[in-house]
Amino acid sequence: MNKHIYILFFLLTCGFSIRAQQVEKSTYGTFALTNATIETVTQGRLENATLIIEDGIIKAVGEDVAIPADAQVIDCNKMTIYPGMIDSGTKVGLKEIGSLSLTQDYNEIGEITSDMDALTAVNPNSVLIPVTRVSGVTTVITGPSGGLFPGSAALIHLHGYTPEQMYGGFKSMVINFPSSGKRGRWDRRSEEEIKKDGEKAIKKLNDIWERVATYASIDSATQGQADYNPELAALVPVYRGEMTAFIEANKSSDILAALAWIKENKVKAVLTGVAEGWRVADSIAAADIPVITGPVLGMPSRDTDHYDQAYKNAGLLQKAGVKVALRTDDAENARNLPFNAGFAAAYGMGQEEALKAVTIVPAEIFGIADEVGSIEPGKKANLFVSTGDPFEPSTAIEYLFINGWNVPIESRQTLLYEEFLHRDPGVSTESKPGKS
Amino acid sequence: MQKIILFAILLICANASTQVPTGDLLIRNGTVLTITKGVLEETDILVEDGKIKRIGKNLKAPSNVREIDATGQFVMPGIVDAHSHIAIDAVNEATHPVTSEVKVGDSVDPFDLSIYRALAGGVTTIHAMHGSANAIGGQCQTLKLRYGLMDPSSFIFEGAARTIKFALGENPMRVHGEGRGVQPRTRMGVERVIRDAFQKGKDYKAKWAKYEEQKKKNPNAVPPLYNERYQTMADILDGKIIIQCHSYRADEILMLMRVLDDFGVHRITFQHVNEGFKVAPELAAFGAMASVFSDWWAYKFEVYYSTAYNATILTRNGVITSINSDSGELIRHLFHEAAKTQRYGDLTDEEALALITINPARQLGIDNRVGSIEVGKDADLAIYKNHPLSIYTIPQLTIVDGIVRFDLANDPADMRIYVDPEESTPTYFGQEQVEGCLIDTDFMFSHQH
């Protein structure tokens, strides 16, 4: 009888352990990453060094670091530790399937929907999230688009079961600065119509801003008792310079107009898009406004531009003295951030600056450089371990930590690979097509 | 008399226009990635009359032949893009689920700037395809990127296999079922439309065969009415045309292989084929080939269950696989798309580069001419600084038939050939349409976005 119970117990535990293997979970605790090359980004490169993770934080970094007794040791021999990469503009978590609008939560109806908060609609269980993070992208800005004021974007770390667990402590108001360029080759508006639309939009922007000014002064005078107006209320922190605005502008003349508007209204701003930034790089540098640009793997904005102008844009801006962070402006392929950075590097930015543009520079722009963006003691353990330069396609990402969690290098795409590389059953004569 | 002179002039012009210019070159001291015969260090390539004449060390060329110093650089075959919609004026004849009678080769646009931009990424040959609006679309055209020539016919890749576009799944269902209220609205309907077209092609063929028999006895026998649509289907049945089928899901891929088997057709390359990895053993057993994206997915429901490891799984299961662009943006960096198979899988350098050279050449029936660096093949070559699979590579020179068509050292910003003096130069922003295959059908969906 006893024997049977043991056998039963054995079978049960077998079953559980097989189940546990099927869904590999992230683990938390004390980790010692040893024998590693460490690309700190801010403190140079360390060889044969150790990194300790404890309580979700990078506890120690260096060549002579004591390994805590309870630490799980990961030998990183011949591997390099990098800070987690930050994609400064995506729709990750807000968009699932491109052609199905009911799976998309980034474009609310209305020109002015400034009270929309991306964090409300971030789906922590999006299939896109693991696909993105296994490339070493631990953190993204995800945000709304469309209209003049589509709402606020949020910084999220790509691990967690609720938006709150993922939230990285930074939000910004998205403003689509009125554009005088075509929105794409499908945009069939005439030059005249585009100009008219642009003028109308500028007027609307300025009208709104006047109303925000009034609303803000009423709000001050009444100690926060102004009448209910969620769109204006959401813009008050931007008006008061307490909240960053992401101002999307791409055509050179629009960028200059946006710079003038920022100066006039004393807005704490970051320019986004900035496809033609290279044409007016000196003006952007002089205004001391940081830039989020991308995708790098994009088309030139004019038929009269070099085929590789979009590759070069980030480097030209950075060389002119602009603080440049990179974005993919993508959702399902935000995983290509390292490749976008690689192209920027090859086309003038250089590897070192391109790496900064996806780590410490965005961290500084978002005011969270004390938490992420480099490998330094006291910072959040957002990092990955790779076989080499993460911009090179042939490099493999071996380990991934987000908020101190050791996250498995696994996504639906890797699981499909494991299942189908050598499919079982393979082909049989009975199942051969045509013989059905 | 005047008429005769005019006729003579026209004849000369016509002859001249079919003559494609070729060049002589000596490329010195490069690392030559032959694809089929390994990597040759510090090797020269002698090009004569547009063909690779010799490969070796310390080659000599006549003194008037241009020498290109490729020291420290990488020379690979010109890239072949098995799926493109550039260089043509029209993509979708979206008026009927079967339009095998139309040919994109009739709408070649020598002035499309995308051609130059593709050359700048090392691409020398493209498969200009009909779109995916119809279950059986139009015939496609393989083109050489001879940017600078004005005559559309001078872009035609002479001797390339005839190809035709098929399309399964959402696109024909959307365009015809949803958009026009005619079959197919389901994947069942797609099968029916294709079977129907093959059966009609078979019947048409039989009618003509019967007529040929009758003619022997009766010189006054009446021939059947000529029908280009079903003649094309008959040509597919006769193995004269390679099917290039837009497809995504495993079930529809299996469906088409069953249909083809029933009609005795076996020459097919599945295009996109995002779920090809699920039926890779079946594809290999059928002898079907696959032309895939490096990493596109999730842009519609039928590509939600995709994996970027597709090319690797297909290759490891013995399916001849290529990576294509389907995009005027992506076509500029197909070398990088091929490199991604080393992140999403473990393909060797040679296997990865084969995805954009010899494999697509096989799929288009031009592997005797291009796709590798071998003596006797066309001198279609691309030269790179750094290895073309490295993220830090930069295309330097692209050569078609021995003529330099892109040179980074001489790359003016404005490379348009035909400039309309009335036209302003607009600025374009925003992402490109993800799926080039549905170009020319947007008017049908103005109620959607």
Short mmCIF file of C-alpha atoms in Angstrom, two decimals, chain A residues 79-407:
data_model
loop_
_atom_site.label_atom_id
_atom_site.label_comp_id
_atom_site.label_asym_id
_atom_site.label_seq_id
_atom_site.Cartn_x
_atom_site.Cartn_y
_atom_site.Cartn_z
CA MET A 79 29.64 37.13 -22.65
CA THR A 80 28.90 40.81 -22.23
CA ILE A 81 26.41 42.53 -19.95
CA TYR A 82 24.59 45.55 -21.35
CA PRO A 83 21.97 47.80 -19.79
CA GLY A 84 18.49 47.04 -21.11
CA MET A 85 17.72 48.96 -24.27
CA ILE A 86 15.03 51.63 -24.32
CA ASP A 87 12.84 52.14 -27.38
CA SER A 88 11.69 55.76 -27.11
CA GLY A 89 8.60 55.44 -29.27
CA THR A 90 6.40 52.38 -29.87
CA LYS A 91 2.86 51.04 -29.68
CA VAL A 92 3.85 47.92 -27.75
CA GLY A 93 0.96 46.78 -25.55
CA LEU A 94 -1.49 49.07 -27.37
CA LYS A 95 -1.58 47.25 -30.68
CA GLU A 96 -1.94 43.57 -31.30
CA ILE A 97 -2.95 42.93 -34.91
CA GLY A 98 -2.40 45.53 -37.62
CA SER A 99 -5.51 45.02 -39.71
CA LEU A 100 -7.95 44.54 -36.83
CA SER A 101 -8.92 47.90 -35.35
CA LEU A 102 -10.62 46.25 -32.37
CA THR A 103 -7.20 45.01 -31.24
CA GLN A 104 -5.77 48.52 -31.36
CA ASP A 105 -5.97 51.03 -28.53
CA TYR A 106 -3.84 53.96 -29.62
CA ASN A 107 -6.08 56.20 -31.71
CA GLU A 108 -9.20 57.51 -29.97
CA ILE A 109 -11.86 59.46 -31.86
CA GLY A 110 -11.38 63.22 -31.72
CA GLU A 111 -8.74 65.83 -32.50
CA ILE A 112 -8.22 66.64 -28.84
CA THR A 113 -8.19 63.63 -26.56
CA SER A 114 -5.41 64.78 -24.25
CA ASP A 115 -6.94 62.97 -21.27
CA MET A 116 -6.30 59.57 -22.89
CA ASP A 117 -3.63 57.72 -20.93
CA ALA A 118 -1.71 54.97 -22.73
CA LEU A 119 -1.23 53.12 -19.45
CA THR A 120 -4.99 52.54 -19.26
CA ALA A 121 -4.89 50.33 -22.34
CA VAL A 122 -1.50 48.62 -22.05
CA ASN A 123 -2.10 44.88 -22.28
CA PRO A 124 0.54 43.21 -20.10
CA ASN A 125 -0.22 39.87 -21.77
CA SER A 126 0.29 41.05 -25.33
CA VAL A 127 2.12 38.40 -27.35
CA LEU A 128 4.29 41.23 -28.67
CA ILE A 129 5.88 41.90 -25.28
CA PRO A 130 8.02 38.75 -24.91
CA VAL A 131 8.86 38.96 -28.63
CA THR A 132 10.24 42.45 -28.01
CA ARG A 133 12.11 41.90 -24.76
CA VAL A 134 14.08 38.81 -25.83
CA SER A 135 16.00 41.15 -28.16
CA GLY A 136 17.32 43.02 -25.11
CA VAL A 137 14.73 45.79 -25.26
CA THR A 138 13.63 45.94 -21.64
CA THR A 139 11.85 49.28 -21.73
CA VAL A 140 9.68 51.19 -24.17
CA ILE A 141 7.71 54.35 -24.48
CA THR A 142 4.29 53.33 -25.68
CA GLY A 143 1.87 55.99 -26.73
CA PRO A 144 -1.18 57.13 -28.66
CA SER A 145 -1.23 58.79 -32.06
CA GLY A 146 -3.60 60.62 -34.40
CA GLY A 147 -5.24 64.02 -34.08
CA LEU A 148 -3.66 67.07 -32.50
CA PHE A 149 -3.52 65.92 -28.87
CA PRO A 150 -3.94 62.11 -28.91
CA GLY A 151 -3.17 61.69 -25.19
CA SER A 152 -0.20 60.79 -23.02
CA ALA A 153 2.47 58.18 -23.65
CA ALA A 154 3.96 56.08 -20.85
CA LEU A 155 7.29 54.44 -20.14
CA ILE A 156 6.90 50.75 -19.37
CA HIS A 157 9.28 47.96 -18.54
CA LEU A 158 8.40 44.84 -20.51
CA HIS A 159 7.65 42.56 -17.58
CA GLY A 160 4.72 42.37 -15.19
CA TYR A 161 1.11 41.35 -14.96
CA THR A 162 -0.50 44.77 -14.52
CA PRO A 163 0.22 48.14 -16.14
CA GLU A 164 1.17 49.40 -12.67
CA GLN A 165 3.84 46.72 -12.31
CA MET A 166 5.20 47.68 -15.72
CA TYR A 167 5.06 51.45 -15.36
CA GLY A 168 8.49 53.09 -15.32
CA GLY A 169 7.60 56.45 -13.75
CA PHE A 170 7.45 58.71 -16.80
CA LYS A 171 4.57 60.02 -18.88
CA SER A 172 4.52 62.65 -21.55
CA MET A 173 1.84 64.48 -23.50
CA VAL A 174 1.86 63.73 -27.23
CA ILE A 175 1.34 66.72 -29.50
CA ASN A 176 1.22 66.20 -33.27
CA PHE A 177 2.58 69.51 -34.43
CA PRO A 178 0.62 70.59 -37.54
CA SER A 179 2.34 69.08 -40.54
CA SER A 180 2.92 70.63 -43.93
CA GLY A 181 4.16 67.35 -45.42
CA LYS A 182 2.29 64.40 -46.83
CA ARG A 183 1.40 61.66 -44.40
CA GLY A 184 2.45 59.01 -46.89
CA ARG A 185 2.39 58.23 -50.58
CA TRP A 186 -1.28 57.40 -50.26
CA ASP A 187 -1.97 60.98 -49.05
CA ARG A 188 -3.61 62.47 -52.13
CA ARG A 189 -4.22 65.97 -50.78
CA SER A 190 -2.96 68.75 -53.04
CA GLU A 191 -0.24 71.15 -51.87
CA GLU A 192 -2.94 73.75 -51.45
CA GLU A 193 -5.12 71.48 -49.30
CA ILE A 194 -2.15 70.47 -47.17
CA LYS A 195 -1.28 74.11 -46.59
CA LYS A 196 -4.86 74.94 -45.64
CA ASP A 197 -5.13 71.95 -43.30
CA GLY A 198 -1.84 73.00 -41.70
CA GLU A 199 -2.96 76.59 -41.10
CA LYS A 200 -6.23 75.38 -39.64
CA ALA A 201 -4.39 73.04 -37.31
CA ILE A 202 -1.98 75.76 -36.13
CA LYS A 203 -4.90 78.00 -35.34
CA LYS A 204 -6.56 75.19 -33.44
CA LEU A 205 -3.37 74.48 -31.50
CA ASN A 206 -3.03 78.11 -30.47
CA ASP A 207 -6.71 78.40 -29.60
CA ILE A 208 -6.45 75.37 -27.35
CA TRP A 209 -3.33 76.75 -25.74
CA GLU A 210 -5.11 80.02 -24.92
CA ARG A 211 -7.94 78.04 -23.38
CA VAL A 212 -5.47 75.97 -21.38
CA ALA A 213 -3.90 79.21 -20.12
CA THR A 214 -7.30 80.47 -18.98
CA TYR A 215 -8.19 77.12 -17.47
CA ALA A 216 -4.86 77.00 -15.62
CA SER A 217 -5.37 80.45 -14.12
CA ILE A 218 -8.92 79.58 -13.03
CA ASP A 219 -7.55 76.36 -11.61
CA SER A 220 -4.94 78.34 -9.62
CA ALA A 221 -7.45 80.95 -8.47
CA THR A 222 -9.94 78.32 -7.34
CA GLN A 223 -7.39 75.96 -5.78
CA GLY A 224 -8.21 73.22 -8.27
CA GLN A 225 -11.96 73.84 -8.42
CA ALA A 226 -12.22 74.78 -12.12
CA ASP A 227 -15.21 73.36 -14.02
CA TYR A 228 -14.97 69.84 -15.35
CA ASN A 229 -13.01 69.79 -18.59
CA PRO A 230 -10.83 66.71 -18.82
CA GLU A 231 -9.08 67.66 -22.08
CA LEU A 232 -7.93 71.04 -20.76
CA ALA A 233 -7.18 69.70 -17.30
CA ALA A 234 -4.86 67.09 -18.79
CA LEU A 235 -2.89 69.83 -20.56
CA VAL A 236 -2.42 72.04 -17.50
CA PRO A 237 0.72 70.22 -16.26
CA VAL A 238 2.25 70.72 -19.73
CA TYR A 239 1.30 74.39 -19.70
CA ARG A 240 2.93 74.80 -16.30
CA GLY A 241 6.10 73.03 -17.42
CA GLU A 242 5.57 70.16 -15.00
CA MET A 243 5.01 67.56 -17.69
CA THR A 244 7.11 66.86 -20.78
CA ALA A 245 5.48 67.22 -24.19
CA PHE A 246 6.48 64.94 -27.07
CA ILE A 247 6.08 67.19 -30.06
CA GLU A 248 5.98 65.25 -33.31
CA ALA A 249 7.44 67.21 -36.22
CA ASN A 250 9.20 65.83 -39.27
CA LYS A 251 9.48 68.31 -42.12
CA SER A 252 12.27 70.83 -41.64
CA SER A 253 9.95 73.85 -41.77
CA ASP A 254 7.59 72.19 -39.29
CA ILE A 255 10.49 71.47 -36.95
CA LEU A 256 11.47 75.16 -37.01
CA ALA A 257 7.85 76.19 -36.41
CA ALA A 258 7.64 73.74 -33.51
CA LEU A 259 10.87 75.13 -32.01
CA ALA A 260 9.40 78.65 -32.17
CA TRP A 261 6.16 77.44 -30.57
CA ILE A 262 8.07 75.67 -27.79
CA LYS A 263 10.08 78.81 -27.10
CA GLU A 264 7.07 81.10 -27.13
CA ASN A 265 5.03 78.90 -24.81
CA LYS A 266 7.96 77.84 -22.61
CA VAL A 267 6.98 74.20 -22.88
CA LYS A 268 9.25 71.46 -21.57
CA ALA A 269 9.51 69.61 -24.85
CA VAL A 270 11.10 66.73 -26.68
CA LEU A 271 10.91 66.71 -30.46
CA THR A 272 9.86 63.36 -31.88
CA GLY A 273 10.06 61.99 -35.41
CA VAL A 274 12.39 64.72 -36.68
CA ALA A 275 12.95 62.91 -39.99
CA GLU A 276 14.38 66.06 -41.57
CA GLY A 277 16.22 67.09 -38.44
CA TRP A 278 19.53 66.94 -40.34
CA ARG A 279 18.41 69.94 -42.42
CA VAL A 280 17.98 72.11 -39.33
CA ALA A 281 20.28 70.35 -36.86
CA ASP A 282 22.01 73.55 -35.76
CA SER A 283 18.71 75.22 -34.88
CA ILE A 284 17.65 72.23 -32.81
CA ALA A 285 21.01 72.19 -31.05
CA ALA A 286 20.82 75.93 -30.37
CA ALA A 287 17.34 75.55 -28.89
CA ASP A 288 18.71 72.77 -26.67
CA ILE A 289 15.68 70.55 -27.27
CA PRO A 290 16.28 66.80 -27.12
CA VAL A 291 15.19 64.61 -30.00
CA ILE A 292 13.66 61.15 -30.37
CA THR A 293 14.11 60.03 -33.95
CA GLY A 294 13.34 56.93 -35.95
CA PRO A 295 12.81 54.54 -37.50
CA VAL A 296 16.38 54.68 -38.76
CA LEU A 297 15.49 52.00 -41.30
CA GLY A 298 13.18 54.38 -43.12
CA MET A 299 12.80 56.03 -46.49
CA PRO A 300 14.17 59.47 -47.27
CA SER A 301 11.41 62.06 -46.97
CA ARG A 302 11.98 63.51 -50.42
CA ASP A 303 12.65 61.99 -53.81
CA THR A 304 15.54 64.44 -54.09
CA ASP A 305 17.32 63.06 -51.01
CA HIS A 306 20.01 60.40 -50.75
CA TYR A 307 18.66 56.86 -50.47
CA ASP A 308 20.38 56.51 -47.08
CA GLN A 309 19.38 59.88 -45.62
CA ALA A 310 17.20 58.32 -42.91
CA TYR A 311 20.12 56.09 -41.86
CA LYS A 312 22.30 59.18 -41.45
CA ASN A 313 19.83 61.48 -39.73
CA ALA A 314 20.53 60.43 -36.12
CA GLY A 315 24.30 60.71 -36.54
CA LEU A 316 24.07 64.13 -38.19
CA LEU A 317 21.88 65.42 -35.35
CA GLN A 318 24.14 63.98 -32.68
CA LYS A 319 27.26 65.45 -34.32
CA ALA A 320 25.56 68.86 -34.38
CA GLY A 321 25.25 68.67 -30.61
CA VAL A 322 21.68 67.48 -30.27
CA LYS A 323 20.79 64.97 -27.55
CA VAL A 324 19.43 62.06 -29.61
CA ALA A 325 17.43 59.01 -28.54
CA LEU A 326 16.16 56.41 -30.99
CA ARG A 327 12.78 54.85 -31.58
CA THR A 328 11.40 52.20 -33.92
CA ASP A 329 7.91 53.75 -34.06
CA ASP A 330 6.79 50.14 -34.32
CA ALA A 331 4.92 47.56 -32.26
CA GLU A 332 5.44 43.97 -33.42
CA ASN A 333 8.93 44.73 -34.65
CA ALA A 334 10.15 47.02 -31.88
CA ARG A 335 12.56 44.10 -31.48
CA ASN A 336 14.47 45.73 -34.34
CA LEU A 337 15.60 48.62 -32.11
CA PRO A 338 19.17 47.23 -31.88
CA PHE A 339 19.30 46.95 -35.68
CA ASN A 340 18.03 50.51 -36.08
CA ALA A 341 20.75 51.61 -33.68
CA GLY A 342 23.27 49.54 -35.66
CA PHE A 343 22.37 51.29 -38.90
CA ALA A 344 22.63 54.68 -37.19
CA ALA A 345 26.03 53.59 -35.88
CA ALA A 346 27.28 52.47 -39.31
CA TYR A 347 26.01 55.62 -41.00
CA GLY A 348 27.85 58.17 -38.92
CA MET A 349 26.81 57.92 -35.29
CA GLY A 350 29.36 55.32 -34.25
CA GLN A 351 28.68 52.31 -32.04
CA GLU A 352 29.31 54.05 -28.73
CA GLU A 353 26.92 56.95 -29.33
CA ALA A 354 24.29 54.69 -30.89
CA LEU A 355 24.37 52.51 -27.78
CA LYS A 356 23.87 55.61 -25.64
CA ALA A 357 20.94 56.63 -27.83
CA VAL A 358 19.09 53.47 -26.73
CA THR A 359 20.21 53.50 -23.08
CA ILE A 360 21.46 56.45 -21.05
CA VAL A 361 20.35 59.28 -23.34
CA PRO A 362 16.62 58.40 -23.24
CA ALA A 363 16.95 57.74 -19.49
CA GLU A 364 18.28 61.29 -19.11
CA ILE A 365 15.59 62.76 -21.36
CA PHE A 366 12.88 61.05 -19.29
CA GLY A 367 14.49 62.07 -16.00
CA ILE A 368 15.07 58.50 -14.84
CA ALA A 369 18.83 58.25 -15.33
CA ASP A 370 19.20 57.48 -11.63
CA GLU A 371 17.18 54.30 -12.23
CA VAL A 372 17.99 52.92 -15.69
CA GLY A 373 20.16 53.45 -18.76
CA SER A 374 23.51 52.17 -17.52
CA ILE A 375 25.14 49.49 -15.39
CA GLU A 376 25.79 51.19 -12.06
CA PRO A 377 25.23 50.14 -8.45
CA GLY A 378 21.88 51.34 -7.16
CA LYS A 379 20.16 51.23 -10.52
CA LYS A 380 17.29 48.96 -11.40
CA ALA A 381 18.47 45.56 -12.62
CA ASN A 382 17.33 46.06 -16.21
CA LEU A 383 19.99 44.35 -18.25
CA PHE A 384 20.82 41.55 -20.63
CA VAL A 385 23.73 39.22 -21.23
CA SER A 386 24.72 38.58 -24.84
CA THR A 387 27.39 36.78 -26.82
CA GLY A 388 28.63 40.14 -28.13
CA ASP A 389 27.55 43.40 -29.71
CA PRO A 390 23.72 43.39 -29.54
CA PHE A 391 23.52 45.40 -32.77
CA GLU A 392 25.00 42.49 -34.74
CA PRO A 393 22.31 40.08 -35.96
CA SER A 394 24.57 37.08 -35.27
CA THR A 395 24.73 37.94 -31.56
CA ALA A 396 22.51 35.91 -29.24
CA ILE A 397 20.85 37.26 -26.11
CA GLU A 398 21.45 34.66 -23.38
CA TYR A 399 19.99 36.17 -20.19
CA LEU A 400 17.55 38.94 -19.49
CA PHE A 401 16.74 40.79 -16.27
CA ILE A 402 13.89 43.26 -15.91
CA ASN A 403 13.25 44.95 -12.55
CA GLY A 404 15.54 42.28 -11.09
CA TRP A 405 13.49 39.42 -12.50
CA ASN A 406 15.42 36.78 -14.40
CA VAL A 407 13.16 36.56 -17.45
#
